[in-house]
Structure formats: structure tokens, C-alpha cells
Coordinates of C-alpha atoms in Angstrom, one line a residue:
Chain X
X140 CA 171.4 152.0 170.8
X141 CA 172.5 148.1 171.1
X142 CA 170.3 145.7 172.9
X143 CA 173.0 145.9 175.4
X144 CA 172.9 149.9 175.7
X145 CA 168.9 149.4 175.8
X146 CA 169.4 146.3 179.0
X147 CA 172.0 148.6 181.0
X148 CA 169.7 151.6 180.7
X149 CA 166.8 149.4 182.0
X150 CA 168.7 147.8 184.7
X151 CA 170.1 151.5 186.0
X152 CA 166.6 152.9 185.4
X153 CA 165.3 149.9 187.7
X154 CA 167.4 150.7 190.5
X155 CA 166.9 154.1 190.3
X156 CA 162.9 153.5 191.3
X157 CA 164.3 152.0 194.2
X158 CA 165.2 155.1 195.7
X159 CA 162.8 157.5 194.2
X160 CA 160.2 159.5 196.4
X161 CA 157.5 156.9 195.5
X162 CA 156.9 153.5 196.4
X163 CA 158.0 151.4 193.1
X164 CA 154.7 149.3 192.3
X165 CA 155.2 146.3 190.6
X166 CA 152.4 144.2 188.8
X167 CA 153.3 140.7 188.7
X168 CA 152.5 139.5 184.5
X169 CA 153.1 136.0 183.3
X170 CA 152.3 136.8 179.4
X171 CA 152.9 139.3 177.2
X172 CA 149.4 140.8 177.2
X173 CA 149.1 140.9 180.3
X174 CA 152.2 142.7 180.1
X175 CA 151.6 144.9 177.8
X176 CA 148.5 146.2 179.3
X177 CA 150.3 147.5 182.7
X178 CA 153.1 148.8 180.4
X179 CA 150.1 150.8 178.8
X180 CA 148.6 151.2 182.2
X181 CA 152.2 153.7 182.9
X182 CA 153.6 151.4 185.5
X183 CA 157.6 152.4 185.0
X184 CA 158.6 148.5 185.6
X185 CA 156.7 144.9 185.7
X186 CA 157.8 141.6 186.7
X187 CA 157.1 138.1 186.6
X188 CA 155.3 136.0 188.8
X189 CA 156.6 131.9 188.7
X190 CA 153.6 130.7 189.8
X191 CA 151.7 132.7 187.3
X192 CA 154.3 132.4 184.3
X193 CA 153.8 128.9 185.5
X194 CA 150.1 128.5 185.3
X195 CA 149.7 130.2 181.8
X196 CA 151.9 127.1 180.8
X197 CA 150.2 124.6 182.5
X198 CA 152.8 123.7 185.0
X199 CA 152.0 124.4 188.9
X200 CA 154.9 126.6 190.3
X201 CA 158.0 125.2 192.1
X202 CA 159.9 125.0 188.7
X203 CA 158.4 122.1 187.7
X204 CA 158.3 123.8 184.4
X205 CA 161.8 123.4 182.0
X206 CA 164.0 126.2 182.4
X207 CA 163.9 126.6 178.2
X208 CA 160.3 127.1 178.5
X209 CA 160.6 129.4 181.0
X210 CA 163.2 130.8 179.3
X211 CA 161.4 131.3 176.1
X212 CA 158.0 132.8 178.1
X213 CA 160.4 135.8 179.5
X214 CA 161.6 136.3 176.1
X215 CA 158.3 136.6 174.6
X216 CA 156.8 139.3 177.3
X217 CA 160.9 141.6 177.1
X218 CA 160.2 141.5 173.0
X219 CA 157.0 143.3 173.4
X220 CA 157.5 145.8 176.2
X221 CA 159.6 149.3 176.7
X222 CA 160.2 149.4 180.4
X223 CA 162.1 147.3 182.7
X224 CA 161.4 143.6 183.4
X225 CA 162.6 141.5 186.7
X226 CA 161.9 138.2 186.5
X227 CA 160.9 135.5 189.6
X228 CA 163.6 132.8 188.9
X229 CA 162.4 130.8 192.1
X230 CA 165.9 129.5 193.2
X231 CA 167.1 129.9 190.2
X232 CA 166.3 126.2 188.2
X233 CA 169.5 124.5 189.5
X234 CA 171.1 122.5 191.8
X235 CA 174.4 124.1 192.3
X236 CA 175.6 127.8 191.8
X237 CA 176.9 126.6 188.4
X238 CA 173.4 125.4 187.2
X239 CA 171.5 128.6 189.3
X240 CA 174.5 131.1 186.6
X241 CA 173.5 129.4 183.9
X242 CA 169.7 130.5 184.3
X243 CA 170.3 133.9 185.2
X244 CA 172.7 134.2 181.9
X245 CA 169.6 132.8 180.2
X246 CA 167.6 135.7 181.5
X247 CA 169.9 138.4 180.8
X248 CA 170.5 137.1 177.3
X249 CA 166.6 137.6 177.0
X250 CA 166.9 140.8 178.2
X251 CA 165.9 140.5 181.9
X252 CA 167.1 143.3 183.9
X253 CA 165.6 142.0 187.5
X254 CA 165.8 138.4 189.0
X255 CA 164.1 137.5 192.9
X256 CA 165.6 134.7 194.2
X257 CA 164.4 132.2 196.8
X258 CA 166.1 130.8 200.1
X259 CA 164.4 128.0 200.6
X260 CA 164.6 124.6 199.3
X261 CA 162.4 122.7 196.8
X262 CA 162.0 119.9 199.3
X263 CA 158.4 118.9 200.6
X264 CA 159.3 120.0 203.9
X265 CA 161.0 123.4 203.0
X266 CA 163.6 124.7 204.4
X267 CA 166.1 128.0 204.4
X268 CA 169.2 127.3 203.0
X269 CA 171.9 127.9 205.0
X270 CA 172.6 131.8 205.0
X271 CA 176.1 131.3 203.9
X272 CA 175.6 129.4 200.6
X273 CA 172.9 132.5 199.3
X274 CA 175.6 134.9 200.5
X275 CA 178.3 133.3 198.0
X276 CA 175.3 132.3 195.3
X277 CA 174.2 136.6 195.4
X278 CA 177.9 137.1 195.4
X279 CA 178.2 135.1 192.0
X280 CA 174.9 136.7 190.4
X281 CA 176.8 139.8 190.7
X282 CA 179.8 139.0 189.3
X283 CA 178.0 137.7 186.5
X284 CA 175.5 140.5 185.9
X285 CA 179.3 143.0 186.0
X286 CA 181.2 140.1 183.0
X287 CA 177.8 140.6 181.0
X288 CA 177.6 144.3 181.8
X289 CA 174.3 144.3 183.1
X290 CA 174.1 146.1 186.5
X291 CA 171.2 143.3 187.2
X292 CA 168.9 143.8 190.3
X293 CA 169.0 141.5 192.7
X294 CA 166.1 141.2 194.9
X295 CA 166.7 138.9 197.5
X296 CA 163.8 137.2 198.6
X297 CA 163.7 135.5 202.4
X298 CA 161.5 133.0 203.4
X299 CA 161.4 133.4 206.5
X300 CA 157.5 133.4 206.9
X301 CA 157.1 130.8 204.7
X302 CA 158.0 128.8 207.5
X303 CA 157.1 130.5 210.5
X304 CA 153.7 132.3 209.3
X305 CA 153.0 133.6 213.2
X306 CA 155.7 136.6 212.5
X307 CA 157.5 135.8 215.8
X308 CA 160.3 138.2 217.2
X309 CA 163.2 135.1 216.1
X310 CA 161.4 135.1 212.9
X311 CA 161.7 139.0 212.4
X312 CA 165.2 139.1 213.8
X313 CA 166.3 136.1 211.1
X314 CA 165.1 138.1 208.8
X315 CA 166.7 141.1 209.5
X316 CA 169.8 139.4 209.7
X317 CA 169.5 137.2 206.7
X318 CA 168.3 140.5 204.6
X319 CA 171.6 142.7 205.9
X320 CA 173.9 139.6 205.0
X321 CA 172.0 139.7 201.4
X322 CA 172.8 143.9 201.1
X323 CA 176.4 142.9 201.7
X324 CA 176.2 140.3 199.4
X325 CA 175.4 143.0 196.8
X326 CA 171.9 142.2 196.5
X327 CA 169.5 145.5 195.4
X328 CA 166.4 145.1 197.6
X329 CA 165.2 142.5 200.4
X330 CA 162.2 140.5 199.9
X331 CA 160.6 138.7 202.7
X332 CA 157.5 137.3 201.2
X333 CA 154.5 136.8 203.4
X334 CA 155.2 139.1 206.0
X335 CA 151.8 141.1 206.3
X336 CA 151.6 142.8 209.9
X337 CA 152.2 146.3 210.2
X338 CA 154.2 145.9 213.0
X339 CA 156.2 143.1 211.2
X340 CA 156.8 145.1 208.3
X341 CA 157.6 148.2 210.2
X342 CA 160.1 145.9 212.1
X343 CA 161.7 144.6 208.9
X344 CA 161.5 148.1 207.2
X345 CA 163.7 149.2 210.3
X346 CA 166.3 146.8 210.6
X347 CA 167.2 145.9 207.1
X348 CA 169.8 148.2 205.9
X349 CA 168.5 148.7 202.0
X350 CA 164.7 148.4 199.9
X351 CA 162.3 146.4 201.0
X352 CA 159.7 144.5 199.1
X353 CA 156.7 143.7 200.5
X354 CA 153.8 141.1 199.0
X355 CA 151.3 143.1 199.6
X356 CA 147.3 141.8 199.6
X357 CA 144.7 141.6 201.7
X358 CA 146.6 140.8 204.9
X359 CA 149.0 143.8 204.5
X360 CA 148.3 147.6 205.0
X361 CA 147.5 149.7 201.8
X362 CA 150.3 150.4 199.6
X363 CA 150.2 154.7 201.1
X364 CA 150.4 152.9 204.5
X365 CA 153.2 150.6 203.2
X366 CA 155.1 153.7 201.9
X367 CA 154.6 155.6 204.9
X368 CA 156.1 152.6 207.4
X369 CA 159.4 152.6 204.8
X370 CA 158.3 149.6 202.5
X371 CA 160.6 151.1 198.9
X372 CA 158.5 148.1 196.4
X373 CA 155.3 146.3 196.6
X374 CA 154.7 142.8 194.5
X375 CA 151.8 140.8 194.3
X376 CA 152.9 137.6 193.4
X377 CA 150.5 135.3 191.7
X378 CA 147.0 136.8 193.2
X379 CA 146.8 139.3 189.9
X380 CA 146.3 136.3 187.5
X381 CA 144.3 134.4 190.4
X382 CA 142.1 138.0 190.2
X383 CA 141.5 137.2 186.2
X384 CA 141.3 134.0 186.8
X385 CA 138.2 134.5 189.1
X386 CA 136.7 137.1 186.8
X387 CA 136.9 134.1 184.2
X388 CA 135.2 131.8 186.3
X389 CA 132.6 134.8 187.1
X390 CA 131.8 135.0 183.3
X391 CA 131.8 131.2 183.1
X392 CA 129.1 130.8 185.9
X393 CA 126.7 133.7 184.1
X394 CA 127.2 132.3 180.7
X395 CA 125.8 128.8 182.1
X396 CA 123.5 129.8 184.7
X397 CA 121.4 133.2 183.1
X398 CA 123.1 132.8 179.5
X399 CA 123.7 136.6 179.4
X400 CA 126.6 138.8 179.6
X401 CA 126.9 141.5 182.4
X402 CA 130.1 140.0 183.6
X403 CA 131.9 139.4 180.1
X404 CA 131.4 143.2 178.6
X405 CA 130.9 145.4 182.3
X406 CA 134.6 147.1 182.0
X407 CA 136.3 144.7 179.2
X408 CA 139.2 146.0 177.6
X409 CA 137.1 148.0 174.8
X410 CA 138.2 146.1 171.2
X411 CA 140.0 149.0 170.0
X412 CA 142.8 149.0 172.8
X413 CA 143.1 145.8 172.5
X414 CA 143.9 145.3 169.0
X415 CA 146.5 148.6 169.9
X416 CA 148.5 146.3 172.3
X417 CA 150.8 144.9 169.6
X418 CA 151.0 147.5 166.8
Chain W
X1148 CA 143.1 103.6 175.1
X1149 CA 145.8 105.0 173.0
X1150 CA 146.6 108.6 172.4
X1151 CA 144.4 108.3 168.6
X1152 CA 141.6 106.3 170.5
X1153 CA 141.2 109.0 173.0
X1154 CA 141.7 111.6 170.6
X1155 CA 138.6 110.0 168.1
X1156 CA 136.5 109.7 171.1
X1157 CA 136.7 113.2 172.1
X1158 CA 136.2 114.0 168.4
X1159 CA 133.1 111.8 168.6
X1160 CA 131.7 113.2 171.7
X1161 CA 132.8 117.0 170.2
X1162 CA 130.6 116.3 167.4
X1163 CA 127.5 114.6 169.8
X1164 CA 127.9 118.2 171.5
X1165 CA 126.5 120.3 168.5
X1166 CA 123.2 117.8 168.4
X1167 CA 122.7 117.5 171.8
X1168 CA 119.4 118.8 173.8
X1169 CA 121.6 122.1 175.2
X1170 CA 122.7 124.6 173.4
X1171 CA 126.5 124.5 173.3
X1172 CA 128.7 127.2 175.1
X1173 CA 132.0 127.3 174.3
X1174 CA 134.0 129.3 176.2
X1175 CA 137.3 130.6 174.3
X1176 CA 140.5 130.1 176.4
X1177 CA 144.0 131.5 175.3
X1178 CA 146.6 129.3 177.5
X1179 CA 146.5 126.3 180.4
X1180 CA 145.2 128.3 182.9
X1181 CA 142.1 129.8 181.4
X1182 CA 141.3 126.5 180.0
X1183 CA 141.8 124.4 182.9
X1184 CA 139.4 127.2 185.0
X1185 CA 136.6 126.4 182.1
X1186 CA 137.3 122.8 182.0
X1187 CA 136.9 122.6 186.1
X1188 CA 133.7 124.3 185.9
X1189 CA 132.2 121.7 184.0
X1190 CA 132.2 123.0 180.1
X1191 CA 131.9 120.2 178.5
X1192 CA 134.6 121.2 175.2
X1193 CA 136.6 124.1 175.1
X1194 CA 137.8 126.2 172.0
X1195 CA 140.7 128.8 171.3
X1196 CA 140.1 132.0 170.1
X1197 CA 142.7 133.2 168.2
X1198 CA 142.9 136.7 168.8
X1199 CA 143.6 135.9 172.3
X1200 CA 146.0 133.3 172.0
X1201 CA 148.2 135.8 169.7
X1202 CA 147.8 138.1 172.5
X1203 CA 149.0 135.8 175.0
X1204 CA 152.9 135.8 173.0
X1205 CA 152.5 139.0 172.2
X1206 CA 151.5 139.3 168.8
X1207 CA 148.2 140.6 166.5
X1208 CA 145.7 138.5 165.3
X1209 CA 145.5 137.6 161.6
X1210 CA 148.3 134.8 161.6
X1211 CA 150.9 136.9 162.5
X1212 CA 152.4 134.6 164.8
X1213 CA 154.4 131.9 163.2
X1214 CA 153.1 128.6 162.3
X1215 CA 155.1 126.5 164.6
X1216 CA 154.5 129.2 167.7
X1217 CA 150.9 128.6 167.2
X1218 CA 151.3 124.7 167.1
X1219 CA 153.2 124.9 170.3
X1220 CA 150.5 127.0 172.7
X1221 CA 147.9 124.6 171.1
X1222 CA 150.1 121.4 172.3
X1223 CA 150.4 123.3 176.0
X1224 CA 146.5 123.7 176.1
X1225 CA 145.9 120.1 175.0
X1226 CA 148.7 118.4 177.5
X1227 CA 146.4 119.3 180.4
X1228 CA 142.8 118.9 179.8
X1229 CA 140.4 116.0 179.1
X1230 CA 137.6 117.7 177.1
X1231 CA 137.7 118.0 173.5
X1232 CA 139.3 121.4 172.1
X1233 CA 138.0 123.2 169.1
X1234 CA 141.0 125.4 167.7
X1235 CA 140.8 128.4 165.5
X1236 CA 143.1 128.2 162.9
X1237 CA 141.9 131.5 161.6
X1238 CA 142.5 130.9 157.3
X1239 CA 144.6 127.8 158.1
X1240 CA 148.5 129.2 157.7
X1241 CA 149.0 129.0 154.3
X1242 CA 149.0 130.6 150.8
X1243 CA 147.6 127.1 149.6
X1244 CA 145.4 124.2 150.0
X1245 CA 148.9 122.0 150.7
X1246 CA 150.3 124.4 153.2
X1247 CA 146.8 124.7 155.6
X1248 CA 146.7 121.1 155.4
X1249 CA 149.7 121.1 157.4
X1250 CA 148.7 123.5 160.1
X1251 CA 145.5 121.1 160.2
X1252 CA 147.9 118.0 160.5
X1253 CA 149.7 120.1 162.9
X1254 CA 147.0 120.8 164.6
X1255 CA 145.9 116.9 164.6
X1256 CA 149.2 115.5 165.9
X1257 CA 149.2 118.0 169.3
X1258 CA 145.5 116.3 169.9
X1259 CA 143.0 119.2 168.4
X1260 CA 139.6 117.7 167.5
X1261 CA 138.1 120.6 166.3
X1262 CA 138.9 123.4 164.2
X1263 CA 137.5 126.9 162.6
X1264 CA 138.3 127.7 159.3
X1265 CA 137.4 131.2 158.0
X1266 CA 136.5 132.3 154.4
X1267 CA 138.2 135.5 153.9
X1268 CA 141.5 136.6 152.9
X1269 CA 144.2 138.7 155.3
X1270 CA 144.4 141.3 153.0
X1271 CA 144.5 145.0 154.4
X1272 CA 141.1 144.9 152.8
X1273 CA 139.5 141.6 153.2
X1274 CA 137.4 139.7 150.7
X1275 CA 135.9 136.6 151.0
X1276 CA 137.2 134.0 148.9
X1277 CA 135.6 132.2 146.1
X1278 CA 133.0 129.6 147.7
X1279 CA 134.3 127.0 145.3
X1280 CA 137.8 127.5 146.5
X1281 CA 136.3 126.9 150.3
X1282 CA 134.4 124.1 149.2
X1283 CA 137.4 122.4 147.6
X1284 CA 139.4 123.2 150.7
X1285 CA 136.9 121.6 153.2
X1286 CA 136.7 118.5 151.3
X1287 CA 140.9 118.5 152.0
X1288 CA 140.1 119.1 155.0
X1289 CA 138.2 116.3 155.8
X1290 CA 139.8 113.9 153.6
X1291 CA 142.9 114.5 155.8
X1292 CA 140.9 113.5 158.9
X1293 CA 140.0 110.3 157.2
X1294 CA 143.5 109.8 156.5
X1295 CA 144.6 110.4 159.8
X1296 CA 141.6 109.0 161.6
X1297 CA 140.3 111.0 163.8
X1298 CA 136.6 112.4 163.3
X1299 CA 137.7 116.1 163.0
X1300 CA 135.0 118.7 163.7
X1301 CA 135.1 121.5 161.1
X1302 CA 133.2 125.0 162.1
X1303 CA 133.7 126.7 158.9
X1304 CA 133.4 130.4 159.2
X1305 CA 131.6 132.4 156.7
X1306 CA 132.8 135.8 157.3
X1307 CA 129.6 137.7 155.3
X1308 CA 129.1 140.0 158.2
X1309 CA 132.5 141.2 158.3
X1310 CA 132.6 142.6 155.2
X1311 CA 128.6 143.6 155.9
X1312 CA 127.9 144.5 159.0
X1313 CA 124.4 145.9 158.1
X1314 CA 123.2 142.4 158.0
X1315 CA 121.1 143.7 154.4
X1316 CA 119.1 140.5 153.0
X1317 CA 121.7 140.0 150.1
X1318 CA 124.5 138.9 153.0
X1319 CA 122.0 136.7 154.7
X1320 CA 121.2 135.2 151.5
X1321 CA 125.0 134.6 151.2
X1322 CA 126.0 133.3 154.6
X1323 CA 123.1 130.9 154.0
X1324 CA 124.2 129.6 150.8
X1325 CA 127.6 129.8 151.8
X1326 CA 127.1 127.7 154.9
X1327 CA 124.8 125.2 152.9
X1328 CA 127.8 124.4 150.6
X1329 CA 130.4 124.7 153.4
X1330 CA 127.9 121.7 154.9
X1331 CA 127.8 119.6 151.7
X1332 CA 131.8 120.1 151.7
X1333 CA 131.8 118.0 154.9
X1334 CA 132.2 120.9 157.0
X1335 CA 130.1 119.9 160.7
X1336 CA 128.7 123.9 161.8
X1337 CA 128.7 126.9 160.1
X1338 CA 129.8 129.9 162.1
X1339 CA 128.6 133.5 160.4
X1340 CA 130.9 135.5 162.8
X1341 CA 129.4 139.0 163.7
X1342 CA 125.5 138.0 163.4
X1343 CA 124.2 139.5 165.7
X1344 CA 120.5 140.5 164.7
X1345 CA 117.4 138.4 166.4
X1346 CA 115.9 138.5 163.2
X1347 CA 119.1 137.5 161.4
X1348 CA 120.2 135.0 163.1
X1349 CA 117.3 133.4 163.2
X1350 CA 117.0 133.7 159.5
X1351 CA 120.5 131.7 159.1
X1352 CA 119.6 128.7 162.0
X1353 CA 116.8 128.6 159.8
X1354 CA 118.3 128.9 156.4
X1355 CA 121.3 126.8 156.9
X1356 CA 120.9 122.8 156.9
X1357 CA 123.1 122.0 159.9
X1358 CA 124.5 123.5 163.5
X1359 CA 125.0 127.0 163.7
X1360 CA 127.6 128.8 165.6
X1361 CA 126.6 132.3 166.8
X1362 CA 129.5 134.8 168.3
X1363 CA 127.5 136.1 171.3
X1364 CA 127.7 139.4 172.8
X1365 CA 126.2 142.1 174.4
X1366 CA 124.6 142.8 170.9
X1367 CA 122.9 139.6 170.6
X1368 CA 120.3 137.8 172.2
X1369 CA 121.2 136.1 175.8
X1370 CA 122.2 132.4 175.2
X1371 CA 118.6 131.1 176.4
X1372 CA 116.6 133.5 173.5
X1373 CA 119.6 131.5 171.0
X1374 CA 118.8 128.5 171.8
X1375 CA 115.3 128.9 171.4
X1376 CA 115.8 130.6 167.9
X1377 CA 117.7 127.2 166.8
X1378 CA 121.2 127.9 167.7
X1379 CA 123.5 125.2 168.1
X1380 CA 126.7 126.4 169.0
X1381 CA 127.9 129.8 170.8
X1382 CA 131.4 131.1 171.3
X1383 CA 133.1 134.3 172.5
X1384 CA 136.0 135.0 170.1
X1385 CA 138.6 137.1 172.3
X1386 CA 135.7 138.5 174.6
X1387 CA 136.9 136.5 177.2
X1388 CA 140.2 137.3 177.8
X1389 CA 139.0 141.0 176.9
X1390 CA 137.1 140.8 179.5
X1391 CA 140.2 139.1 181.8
X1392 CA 142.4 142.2 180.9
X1393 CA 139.8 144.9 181.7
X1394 CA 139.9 143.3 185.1
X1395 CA 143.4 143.6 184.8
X1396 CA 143.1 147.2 184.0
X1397 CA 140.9 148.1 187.0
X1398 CA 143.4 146.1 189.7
X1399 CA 145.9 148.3 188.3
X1400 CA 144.1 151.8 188.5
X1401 CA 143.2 150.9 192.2
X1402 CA 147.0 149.7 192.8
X1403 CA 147.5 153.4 191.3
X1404 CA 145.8 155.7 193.3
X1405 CA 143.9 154.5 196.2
X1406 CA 146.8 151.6 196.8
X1407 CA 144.1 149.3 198.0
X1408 CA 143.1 145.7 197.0
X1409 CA 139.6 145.7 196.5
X1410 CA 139.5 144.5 192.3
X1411 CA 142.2 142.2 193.5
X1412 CA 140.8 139.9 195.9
X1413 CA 137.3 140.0 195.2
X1414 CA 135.9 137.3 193.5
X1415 CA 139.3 136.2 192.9
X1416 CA 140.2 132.5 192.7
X1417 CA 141.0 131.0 195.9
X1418 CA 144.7 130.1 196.1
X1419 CA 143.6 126.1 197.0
X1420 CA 141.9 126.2 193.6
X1421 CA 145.1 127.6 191.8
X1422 CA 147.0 125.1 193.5
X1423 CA 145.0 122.4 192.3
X1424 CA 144.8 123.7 188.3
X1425 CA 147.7 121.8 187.7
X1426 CA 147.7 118.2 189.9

């Protein structure tokens, strides 16, 4: 099978746990052993978080990082794993639809077979982009998934609550309507991050006209409740590496304070799997 | 203060570190983010374990990641922190004296002050290499931090215990007399990795003329009971990020089948504090 056989099978396989009987659960992995150990874990797909991906660099998020290393960090986490991997592109490192192409070519030439992408400016101050210029930029992603032959999947993230964290009824409608003008557009899935209230996510669940993904945490309902109100994919953005990351500091604050080691060994990966994750 | 002046002075106060009243903890980080967490919570030098930092871009340890891979996660660590890193070349990159001079001039140029050097071969079936060889090497090695003036801090491994785990008195004999030549060689500690015996290790603080590094673990004495046995130096080799991915592991068993968040947002690190890794 060519790498492009391999890609198209991932992508189609992708989609397909859009509309399975299960809610598609997706680990957010910025390395390749983090990677590697929820491929082993038998989650069916994995993708990226930017602010994670970021951080393992040492770059805060908000593609402040260069889109070649970020470009090269995909490619080092798609050569090691078998299933399929979507990748947070942010809005997509450019400043035009032209520059915004040329990254998403650089992910499928890596082997991506997923992309979320933003609709909201870099600016300080935030804001959505108009609705009409992510229409023709998802329009354009498409086209050039179909001239590479990759049947990529779009999920289209709203920001919506970003900016208006209260979950207002104008907030919910916008991003409704902003989600069905994405569907048309040809994006897969709709992704309005930050949304967390049942009722909210019920709402959006609703209206929206396709798969919904939901950043779910704390805030939100359990992923069985989240399947059961229509939510099709759950994402967890950057808080899995911010969990390790804690954990880290945990062992850090024993090591100093008691000098022993109840929080480095108490369920480690045991040596043996670990030296397994790259054979 | 140039890039060289700071580079000496973190050298300097790297090598104050191993004769200081505390025993020194060295965490082992793999990427950025792990060691900006360890450099925010106040460890005064940080070092790389090499197992992990394979892991991290997806490859085995044992110098199966290429040379200039390696050099490049080394420079992303060192871009963003202010303490002095220690990195673990593992045997150096080369088939030669020559060539592991240039991962140690590599290693110099991205702003390493510190390095391990081990004392066995990569063979299926390790064996430790003739002493003389090591000693000859060591010498290199610090001749080529004279040259290049920066104060390097060479932990020279003696891998003994690898290759005799039963700690017998013949292999404590050995590590000693290895890690007293390693010291005339110019090397600054002397790390017999997998000690892990009271009694042994106590033996080699005693035995060898010069810091000792102990790999601490649930089968050694807690860090306080080192130190008081004459310990200089502890590290964690890829316990740490073992440790990470466990925690890994267990957010994605809970994702799994109870779909709650518990192992995720526990002890996690707050998202202000991610925020701020990277100012």
C-alpha cells in the first residue's frame, strides 16, 4: 500500500468514527510518546493540541512557534503511529488563504489526515473573523484535501465562547449559525470550544446540522452524558499535558521536600512498556 | 555578559552544585515544558535523560536517534531556561574519539554545561570498554572544554552494575577503581548507574575520591538516607517522564470507561501557570 493508499484510508476511517454508535474520543498528544502510548492505550484516532505541541517546544501557543517546526513535530508523532492523526493548525499559520493552503499541504504531506481550524483572529483583542471569509478559506481546504486526494477532515472550530464565556442565547444562535454555514462549506464536524453547559451543548448539539466536538473537562458533563445529549467527538485540548505536567511538579515537590518516591513509581509506565513504545 | 560568559558561569556554578552543603537533585526533563516546570520550582540545574528525550521523537534509547536530531531538542531545552543543563550523551555518537568530540562540541555550541558519558558499548550484548580507552577519552573530553572555554562538567558513567546487577564485591571493586581513574581523567562525578544497595552505595561514596551520582529509585534509599551515606549527586534517568506517561495512561483508562475527569484535573497544572511557562 503507498503512503497515499495508507493517508486516504486513515482519513475515510476518520470520518467514519464520526458517525459510529460511539462517541469518537480524542486524546489531545503533542509528542510522539505521548502519542504512542494512547495509540497503545486502543484509542482508534489522536490529535494534536497547539498549545501542547507548542509547549513541548518551548513556544507558548498562538503560533508563535515557526510553521517548519511545527511542521516537523507532526511529522515526528504520524512516523511512529498506525491510526489516524488530526492536527490543531490554530488558523492555520498564515495571513491570507494562500499562506493558510500552504500549511495544510505541509500537513498532509506529513501525513495528517485531520486539521481544526480557528475563527478568530491572533490579535490581542480577539475577534471572529467575518463568517464569509472561513466559508471560502473551508471551501479552499477542501479543494485542496480532493487535488492531493486526501478526503481530509475538517473540523471547524467556532470561537464563539471565547469571546462571550456567559453562553448567552445570541452567543448559541451565532454559533449555530456559524457551524451550519461551516457544514456547507464542506467542513466534517463543528467545534465550538469552551462551550461547557449542558444546556449550551444540548442547544448546539440540536441546531448544528453535522458532528459536534465538544472540549470537554471539568466544566462539561461526562463524556456518557455528552454522548447521550448528541455531542459525536470529545477533545481536551491542552489540559492532558497540563495533567503530566502537574504530576511532574507533584514528583518534583516530594523529591525536595521528603526525598522519597511515592509519586515518581505509584502507577509509572512499568520499564518494560516503555522500552516497547518504539520497537 | 556574552552568550560564552554566561555559558562558563553556569558551568562554574554546575560544578559549585556537586560540593555544595545539599545533596544535589537533578531532575531529568525530556523537552521545554518539563524543564521549564523543574526550573520554576526552584531546581537549581536540570539534566536530560536520554531515554526520555528519544521517547519524546519517537525513537529507542541507545543513540538511535540521529546526531543532529539530538543536538536540536538539546538547543530547544537550552533556548528557554537559565539554570545550567547537564545532558546525557549516552556513549557520545560516535565510533571514535574524533566523532564524540563532535557531539560534545555540539553539545557546547547549543549551551550544554554538563554532560554524561557512559562506559559501555551498544552492542546487543554490552561490555564495558577498556578503562584506558575511557580514560583517554575523558582527557579529550576535557581538553576540548579548555579549547572552547567553558568549564564543562563531566559525570562519567561507569556502567558495572548493568552488566552486574548482583552488586558482588568484584563489581564494587570495579566501579571504584573505574570511577577513581575516570576522576584522574578530569572527569567531575562518577555516576555507577543501577547502584542501588545501602551497603553498596555507600561502599562507592566511600571508595571513590570525588562526587558521586546515584540513580535513585524506589529500590534505593530515600534522598535524605543518600545524602547522609555521602552522596553527591542524584538523578532519575527516564523515571520521570515514566512516571508522566503512567499518568497519561490512567487519564486515558478513565476517559475510557467511566468518561469522567477525575486523573485529569487533579493536581493538574493550573492553566495561569502554563500560560506563563513560556513569557
Amino acid at each position: 500500500m503507498t503512503h497515499l493508499q495508507q493517508q486516504r484510508e486513515r482519513a475515510e476511517l476518520f470520518r467514519r468514527l464520526h458517525h459510529g454508535s460511539e462517541i469518537l474520543i480524542l486524546p489531545n498528544i503533542w509528542d510522539a510518546a505521548s502519542a504512542r502510548v494512547y495509540e497503545l492505550a486502543g484509542f482508534p484516532a489522536l490529535a494534536t493540541s497547539s498549545s501542547a505541541l507548542a509547549a513541548a517546544l518551548g513556544y507558548p501557543d498562538g503560533e508563535a512557534i515557526s510553521r517548519d517546526h511545527f511542521v516537523e513535530a507532526v511529522a515526528r508523532i504520524v512516523r511512529v503511529i498506525h491510526v489516524p492523526l488530526s492536527v490543531d493548525v490554530e488558523s492555520g499559520f498564515g495571513k491570507n488563504i494562500a499562506e493558510v493552503l500552504e500549511t495544510i499541504q505541509a500537513m498532509l504531506e506529513v501525513g495528517a489526515v485531520g486539521i481544526n481550524l480557528e475563527d478568530s483572529t491572533k490579535d490581542a483583542q480577539p475577534v471572529l473573523v467575518d463568517s464569509a471569509y472561513q466559508v471560502e478559506l473551508l471551501h479552499a481546504v477542501r479543494a485542496l484535501g480532493v487535488q492531493q486526494q486526501v478526503p481530509l477532515v475538517i473540523n471547524a472550530r467556532t470561537d464563539v465562547f471565547i469571546l462571550d464565556e456567559r453562553e448567552t442565547p445570541e452567543a448559541i444562535e451565532e454559533a449555530v449559525k456559524r457551524g451550519n454555514a461551516y457544514l456547507e462549506a464542506s467542513a466534517d464536524s463543528v467545534y465550538p470550544i469552551l462551550a461547557h453547559g449542558r444546556a449550551t451543548i444540548e442547544a448546539l448539539a440540536k441546531g448544528i446540522d453535522g458532528p459536534v466536538n465538544v472540549l470537554a473537562s471539568g466544566r462539561t458533563p461526562t463524556i456518557p452524558e455528552l454522548a447521550e445529549i448528541g455531542v459525536a467527538r470529545v477533545s481536551f485540548g491542552g489540559s492532558i499535558m497540563r495533567a503530566a505536567l502537574g504530576q511532574l511538579r507533584a514528583i518534583g515537590e516530594e523529591l525536595r521536600t521528603t526525598g522519597t518516591y511515592r509519586a515518581l513509581t505509584e502507577n509509572t509506565l512499568p520499564s518494560k512498556d516503555f522500552e516497547s513504545l518504539f520497537d
